[in-house]
Amino acid sequence: MARFRRKLANSAEQTSMQGLKTVIPFLIAATFFVWTSEARQQGPQRDGAGVRPGVLPKAWLLGGPKCIETPEFQVHEYNEDFYILRQSGCSNYEKPFLFLLFGRDRALLLDTGAGKTEIARVVNNVMKQWLTRNKRQSIQLVVAHTHAHGDHTGGDEQLKSLFGTILVAPNLNAVQSFFGLKNWPEEIAQYDLGDRILDVIPIPGHEATSIAIYDRQSGVLFTGDSLYPGRLYVRDQVQFIQSIQRLVDFTQNRLLTHILGNHIENTRTPYLDYPIGTIYQPDEHALELGRGELLELNEALHQMKGTLVRMALRDLTIWPM
Ligand SMILES: [Zn+2]
Ligand SMILES: [Zn+2]
């Protein structure tokens, strides 16, 4: 009986060995396939995945403590065709960020700052330097907005007076017709600066005309006041939830280097923000966020099941109005 059992066990072992022999080459092939396809998707790439690189500052100029020493705008060169302007807290406590992108045929200024400033002179200087560097006589300037709130449209009148400027008025009709967004807010439009295509994504909710802009060249997504390290004021909850989901879907299969919003209100301490109206923020959060924060925001919004409540996440706060 023992011998018989032994025989049975032996034949079972043989069968499983034979099975393994057939399975092993398949397993190796499958592992190799997964490894190579993952390596293609996730491995570091020597050309930076084809995205044009740029540099963000380690810290932004702080408004104060001595305002007399603080310029109205800090101009930061991310790369030769991409500038970030930050308004000083001494000039306006909102301290908004503005973005200036150059293509072959035109430049786009996104937002014009808070209140009355010297923005036209500052933008003109950057454009002059760009023209000299590129040995060009002129370039068309287009001024558009992430949304219509006053802390992002303060310099509109001044900039309109710069020679040859096209200003997209901060209202829904003008934004829709300029970018060709017929089916608002579902449709995503493209706008070409000349060898530099931008995707224009409607994201109403913080404000009715809110848009996000994705710059394919740098891989940066501009999100205005809808996503930044601070208090995300939500006026239309239904639209806001849909808009954040739209950004999640849009970024799913795209290279995303940075999400750049319009303000910094959080400190570097998780869950902690500066009080509204703070001018001097010596320990402020970095401006840039990544897709992780976008996903975290989206998840928190969905968990609230249609009725948003004020909630601090690590790097920002959901703030229904
Ligand atoms: Zn706003
Ligand atoms: Zn704002």
Coordinates of C-alpha atoms and ligand atoms in Angstrom, one line a residue:
M1 CA 0.0 0.0 0.0
A2 CA 2.8 2.3 1.0
R3 CA 4.6 1.4 -2.2
F4 CA 1.4 2.1 -4.2
R5 CA 1.0 5.5 -2.5
R6 CA 4.6 6.3 -3.2
K7 CA 4.1 5.5 -6.9
L8 CA 1.0 7.7 -7.0
A9 CA 2.9 10.6 -5.4
N10 CA 5.7 10.1 -7.9
S11 CA 3.4 10.2 -10.8
A12 CA 1.7 13.3 -9.4
E13 CA 5.1 15.0 -9.0
Q14 CA 5.9 14.0 -12.6
T15 CA 2.7 15.5 -13.9
S16 CA 3.2 18.8 -12.0
M17 CA 6.9 18.9 -13.2
Q18 CA 5.7 18.5 -16.7
G19 CA 3.1 21.2 -16.1
L20 CA 5.8 23.5 -14.8
K21 CA 8.0 22.8 -17.8
T22 CA 5.3 24.1 -20.1
V23 CA 4.4 27.0 -17.8
I24 CA 7.9 28.3 -17.1
P25 CA 8.8 29.6 -20.6
F26 CA 5.4 31.3 -20.7
L27 CA 6.0 32.9 -17.3
I28 CA 9.4 34.1 -18.4
A29 CA 7.9 35.6 -21.6
A30 CA 5.1 37.2 -19.7
T31 CA 7.4 38.7 -17.1
F32 CA 9.7 40.0 -19.8
F33 CA 6.7 41.6 -21.6
V34 CA 5.5 43.3 -18.5
W35 CA 9.0 44.4 -17.6
T36 CA 9.7 45.9 -21.1
S37 CA 6.3 47.6 -21.4
E38 CA 6.7 49.0 -17.8
A39 CA 10.2 50.1 -18.6
R40 CA 8.9 51.9 -21.7
Q41 CA 6.2 53.7 -19.7
Q42 CA 8.0 54.4 -16.5
G43 CA 11.7 54.3 -17.0
P44 CA 13.7 57.5 -16.8
Q45 CA 14.3 59.0 -20.2
R46 CA 17.4 60.8 -21.2
D47 CA 15.5 63.4 -23.2
G48 CA 13.2 64.1 -20.3
A49 CA 10.4 62.3 -22.2
G50 CA 10.6 65.0 -24.9
V51 CA 9.2 67.7 -22.6
R52 CA 11.1 71.0 -22.8
P53 CA 12.7 71.5 -19.4
G54 CA 12.7 74.6 -17.2
V55 CA 13.6 75.6 -13.7
L56 CA 11.4 76.8 -10.9
P57 CA 12.9 78.9 -8.1
K58 CA 13.7 77.4 -4.7
A59 CA 11.6 80.2 -3.1
W60 CA 9.7 83.2 -4.5
L61 CA 10.5 86.8 -3.4
L62 CA 8.7 87.4 -0.2
G63 CA 6.5 90.5 0.2
G64 CA 8.4 92.0 3.1
P65 CA 9.3 92.3 5.8
K66 CA 10.7 95.5 4.3
C67 CA 8.4 96.5 1.5
I68 CA 10.6 99.3 0.3
E69 CA 13.1 96.7 -0.9
T70 CA 10.6 94.5 -2.7
P71 CA 9.9 95.0 -6.4
E72 CA 6.3 95.0 -7.5
F73 CA 6.8 91.9 -9.7
Q74 CA 9.4 89.1 -9.6
V75 CA 10.1 87.9 -13.1
H76 CA 11.4 84.3 -13.2
E77 CA 12.7 82.7 -16.4
Y78 CA 11.5 79.1 -16.4
N79 CA 13.2 78.7 -19.7
E80 CA 13.9 81.1 -22.6
D81 CA 10.3 81.0 -23.9
F82 CA 8.4 80.7 -20.6
Y83 CA 8.3 83.4 -17.8
I84 CA 6.5 83.4 -14.5
L85 CA 5.7 86.8 -12.9
R86 CA 4.8 86.9 -9.2
Q87 CA 3.2 90.0 -7.8
S88 CA 4.6 91.0 -4.4
G89 CA 2.6 90.9 -1.2
C90 CA 3.5 94.5 -0.6
S91 CA 1.7 95.4 -3.8
N92 CA -1.4 93.2 -3.1
Y93 CA -1.9 90.6 -0.5
E94 CA -3.3 88.2 -3.1
K95 CA 0.3 87.9 -4.5
P96 CA -1.0 86.3 -7.8
F97 CA 1.1 84.6 -10.4
L98 CA 1.0 85.5 -14.1
F99 CA 2.5 83.5 -17.0
L100 CA 4.0 84.5 -20.2
L101 CA 4.6 82.0 -23.0
F102 CA 6.3 82.6 -26.3
G103 CA 5.6 80.7 -29.5
R104 CA 6.9 81.4 -33.0
D105 CA 4.0 83.6 -34.0
R106 CA 2.6 85.0 -30.8
A107 CA 3.0 85.3 -27.1
L108 CA 0.4 84.6 -24.5
L109 CA 0.1 86.4 -21.2
L110 CA -2.2 84.6 -18.8
D111 CA -3.7 87.0 -16.3
T112 CA -2.8 90.6 -15.6
G113 CA -2.5 90.9 -11.8
A114 CA -4.3 92.5 -8.9
G115 CA -5.1 96.2 -8.8
K116 CA -3.2 99.0 -10.4
T117 CA 0.4 98.1 -11.1
E118 CA 3.2 98.7 -13.6
I119 CA 2.4 95.4 -15.3
A120 CA 2.5 96.8 -18.9
R121 CA 6.0 98.1 -18.4
V122 CA 7.1 94.8 -16.9
V123 CA 5.7 92.7 -19.7
N124 CA 7.0 95.1 -22.3
N125 CA 10.5 94.7 -20.8
V126 CA 10.4 90.9 -20.9
M127 CA 9.1 91.0 -24.5
K128 CA 11.9 93.4 -25.6
Q129 CA 14.5 91.1 -24.1
W130 CA 12.9 88.1 -25.9
L131 CA 12.9 90.0 -29.2
T132 CA 16.5 91.0 -28.9
R133 CA 17.6 87.5 -28.0
N134 CA 15.6 86.1 -30.9
K135 CA 16.7 88.8 -33.3
R136 CA 13.1 89.7 -34.0
Q137 CA 11.4 93.1 -34.6
S138 CA 8.0 92.2 -33.1
I139 CA 5.7 89.5 -31.9
Q140 CA 1.9 89.6 -31.3
L141 CA 0.8 89.6 -27.7
V142 CA -2.4 87.9 -26.7
V143 CA -3.7 88.5 -23.2
A144 CA -6.2 86.0 -21.8
H145 CA -7.2 85.0 -18.2
T146 CA -7.5 81.8 -16.1
H147 CA -10.8 83.4 -14.9
A148 CA -12.5 86.7 -14.5
H149 CA -11.8 87.6 -10.8
G150 CA -10.4 91.1 -10.1
D151 CA -7.1 89.8 -8.7
H152 CA -6.3 88.5 -12.2
T153 CA -7.6 91.2 -14.5
G154 CA -6.3 94.4 -12.8
G155 CA -3.9 95.2 -15.6
D156 CA -6.3 94.7 -18.5
E157 CA -6.8 98.3 -19.5
Q158 CA -3.0 99.0 -19.4
L159 CA -2.1 96.0 -21.4
K160 CA -4.8 96.8 -24.0
S161 CA -2.9 100.0 -24.7
L162 CA 0.3 98.1 -25.6
F163 CA 0.7 98.3 -29.4
G164 CA -0.9 95.4 -31.3
T165 CA -2.2 93.5 -28.2
I166 CA -5.3 91.3 -28.5
L167 CA -7.1 91.1 -25.2
V168 CA -9.6 88.4 -24.6
A169 CA -12.3 90.0 -22.5
P170 CA -12.9 88.1 -19.2
N171 CA -16.5 87.0 -20.0
L172 CA -17.9 83.7 -21.2
N173 CA -18.9 84.8 -24.7
A174 CA -15.4 86.3 -25.5
V175 CA -13.6 83.3 -24.0
Q176 CA -15.7 80.8 -25.9
S177 CA -15.5 82.5 -29.3
F178 CA -11.8 83.3 -29.0
F179 CA -10.7 79.8 -28.3
G180 CA -13.5 78.2 -30.4
L181 CA -15.1 76.4 -27.4
K182 CA -18.6 75.7 -28.8
N183 CA -19.7 72.9 -26.5
W184 CA -18.9 74.6 -23.1
P185 CA -17.7 73.1 -20.7
E186 CA -17.2 69.6 -22.2
E187 CA -15.2 70.6 -25.3
I188 CA -11.4 71.0 -25.1
A189 CA -9.9 73.4 -27.7
Q190 CA -6.4 73.9 -29.1
Y191 CA -4.7 77.2 -29.5
D192 CA -1.4 77.4 -31.4
L193 CA 1.2 80.1 -30.5
G194 CA 3.2 78.8 -33.5
D195 CA 5.0 75.5 -33.0
R196 CA 3.5 75.5 -29.5
I197 CA 0.0 74.1 -29.0
L198 CA -2.0 74.8 -25.9
D199 CA -5.0 72.8 -24.9
V200 CA -7.8 75.0 -23.4
I201 CA -9.9 73.1 -20.9
P202 CA -13.1 74.7 -19.5
I203 CA -13.2 74.2 -15.7
P204 CA -16.0 76.4 -14.3
G205 CA -16.9 76.1 -10.6
H206 CA -14.6 78.5 -8.9
E207 CA -15.8 81.1 -11.4
A208 CA -18.0 80.8 -14.5
T209 CA -15.3 81.5 -17.0
S210 CA -12.5 79.4 -15.4
I211 CA -10.2 77.6 -17.9
A212 CA -7.1 75.4 -17.4
I213 CA -4.4 75.6 -20.1
Y214 CA -2.0 72.7 -20.9
D215 CA 1.2 73.6 -22.6
R216 CA 2.3 70.6 -24.6
Q217 CA 5.9 72.0 -24.9
S218 CA 6.7 72.2 -21.2
G219 CA 4.1 69.7 -19.9
V220 CA 2.8 72.4 -17.5
L221 CA -0.9 72.6 -16.6
F222 CA -2.1 76.0 -15.5
T223 CA -5.1 75.7 -13.2
G224 CA -5.8 79.3 -12.1
D225 CA -7.7 79.5 -8.8
S226 CA -9.2 76.0 -9.3
L227 CA -6.2 74.1 -8.0
Y228 CA -3.2 75.7 -6.1
P229 CA -1.6 75.3 -2.7
G230 CA -4.3 77.2 -0.8
R231 CA -8.0 77.8 -0.3
L232 CA -10.0 76.5 -3.3
Y233 CA -13.1 78.6 -3.2
V234 CA -16.0 76.7 -4.8
R235 CA -19.0 78.7 -6.0
D236 CA -20.7 76.1 -8.2
Q237 CA -20.3 72.7 -6.6
V238 CA -21.7 70.6 -9.4
Q239 CA -19.6 72.3 -12.0
F240 CA -16.4 72.2 -9.8
I241 CA -16.7 68.5 -9.2
Q242 CA -17.1 67.9 -13.0
S243 CA -14.3 70.2 -13.8
I244 CA -11.8 68.5 -11.5
Q245 CA -12.8 65.1 -12.9
R246 CA -12.3 66.6 -16.4
L247 CA -8.7 67.5 -15.4
V248 CA -8.1 64.0 -14.0
D249 CA -9.3 62.5 -17.3
F250 CA -7.3 64.9 -19.4
T251 CA -4.1 64.3 -17.6
Q252 CA -4.5 60.5 -17.6
N253 CA -2.3 59.8 -20.6
R254 CA -0.3 62.9 -20.8
L255 CA 3.1 64.0 -19.5
L256 CA 2.6 66.4 -16.6
T257 CA 5.6 68.2 -15.3
H258 CA 3.9 70.7 -13.0
I259 CA 0.5 72.0 -12.1
L260 CA 0.8 75.8 -11.6
G261 CA -2.0 77.7 -10.0
N262 CA -2.4 81.4 -9.3
H263 CA -1.7 81.8 -5.5
I264 CA 0.2 80.3 -2.6
E265 CA -1.8 80.4 0.7
N266 CA -0.5 77.2 2.4
T267 CA 2.6 77.0 4.6
R268 CA 5.1 74.2 4.2
T269 CA 3.6 72.6 7.3
P270 CA 1.0 70.1 6.1
Y271 CA -2.7 71.1 6.5
L272 CA -1.7 74.6 7.7
D273 CA -2.5 77.8 5.7
Y274 CA -1.7 81.5 6.2
P275 CA -4.6 83.6 7.4
I276 CA -6.5 85.5 4.6
G277 CA -4.7 88.8 3.9
T278 CA -1.2 87.7 4.9
I279 CA 1.4 89.9 3.2
Y280 CA 4.6 88.2 4.3
Q281 CA 4.9 84.4 4.0
P282 CA 8.4 83.4 4.9
D283 CA 7.5 79.7 5.1
E284 CA 5.2 79.4 2.1
H285 CA 4.4 76.2 0.2
A286 CA 6.0 75.7 -3.2
L287 CA 3.8 76.9 -6.1
E288 CA 4.0 73.6 -8.0
L289 CA 1.7 70.7 -7.5
G290 CA 1.7 67.3 -9.2
R291 CA -1.0 64.9 -10.4
G292 CA -1.0 63.3 -7.0
E293 CA -2.6 66.4 -5.4
L294 CA -5.1 66.5 -8.3
L295 CA -6.1 62.9 -7.7
E296 CA -6.4 63.5 -3.9
L297 CA -8.6 66.5 -4.5
N298 CA -10.8 64.5 -6.9
E299 CA -11.1 61.6 -4.5
A300 CA -12.1 63.9 -1.6
L301 CA -14.7 65.7 -3.8
H302 CA -16.3 62.3 -4.8
Q303 CA -16.3 61.1 -1.2
M304 CA -18.4 64.1 -0.2
K305 CA -21.2 62.7 -2.5
G306 CA -22.5 65.9 -4.0
T307 CA -22.5 68.2 -1.0
L308 CA -19.1 69.8 -0.4
V309 CA -17.9 70.7 3.0
R310 CA -14.8 72.7 4.1
M311 CA -11.9 70.2 4.3
A312 CA -8.2 70.7 4.6
L313 CA -6.1 68.2 2.6
R314 CA -2.3 68.1 3.0
D315 CA -1.5 70.8 0.5
L316 CA -4.8 72.7 0.0
T317 CA -8.3 73.3 1.4
I318 CA -11.6 72.6 -0.3
W319 CA -13.7 75.7 0.6
P320 CA -17.3 75.8 -0.6
M321 CA -18.8 79.3 -0.5
Ligands
ZN1 ZN -10.5 83.6 -8.3
ZN2 ZN -7.3 84.6 -7.3

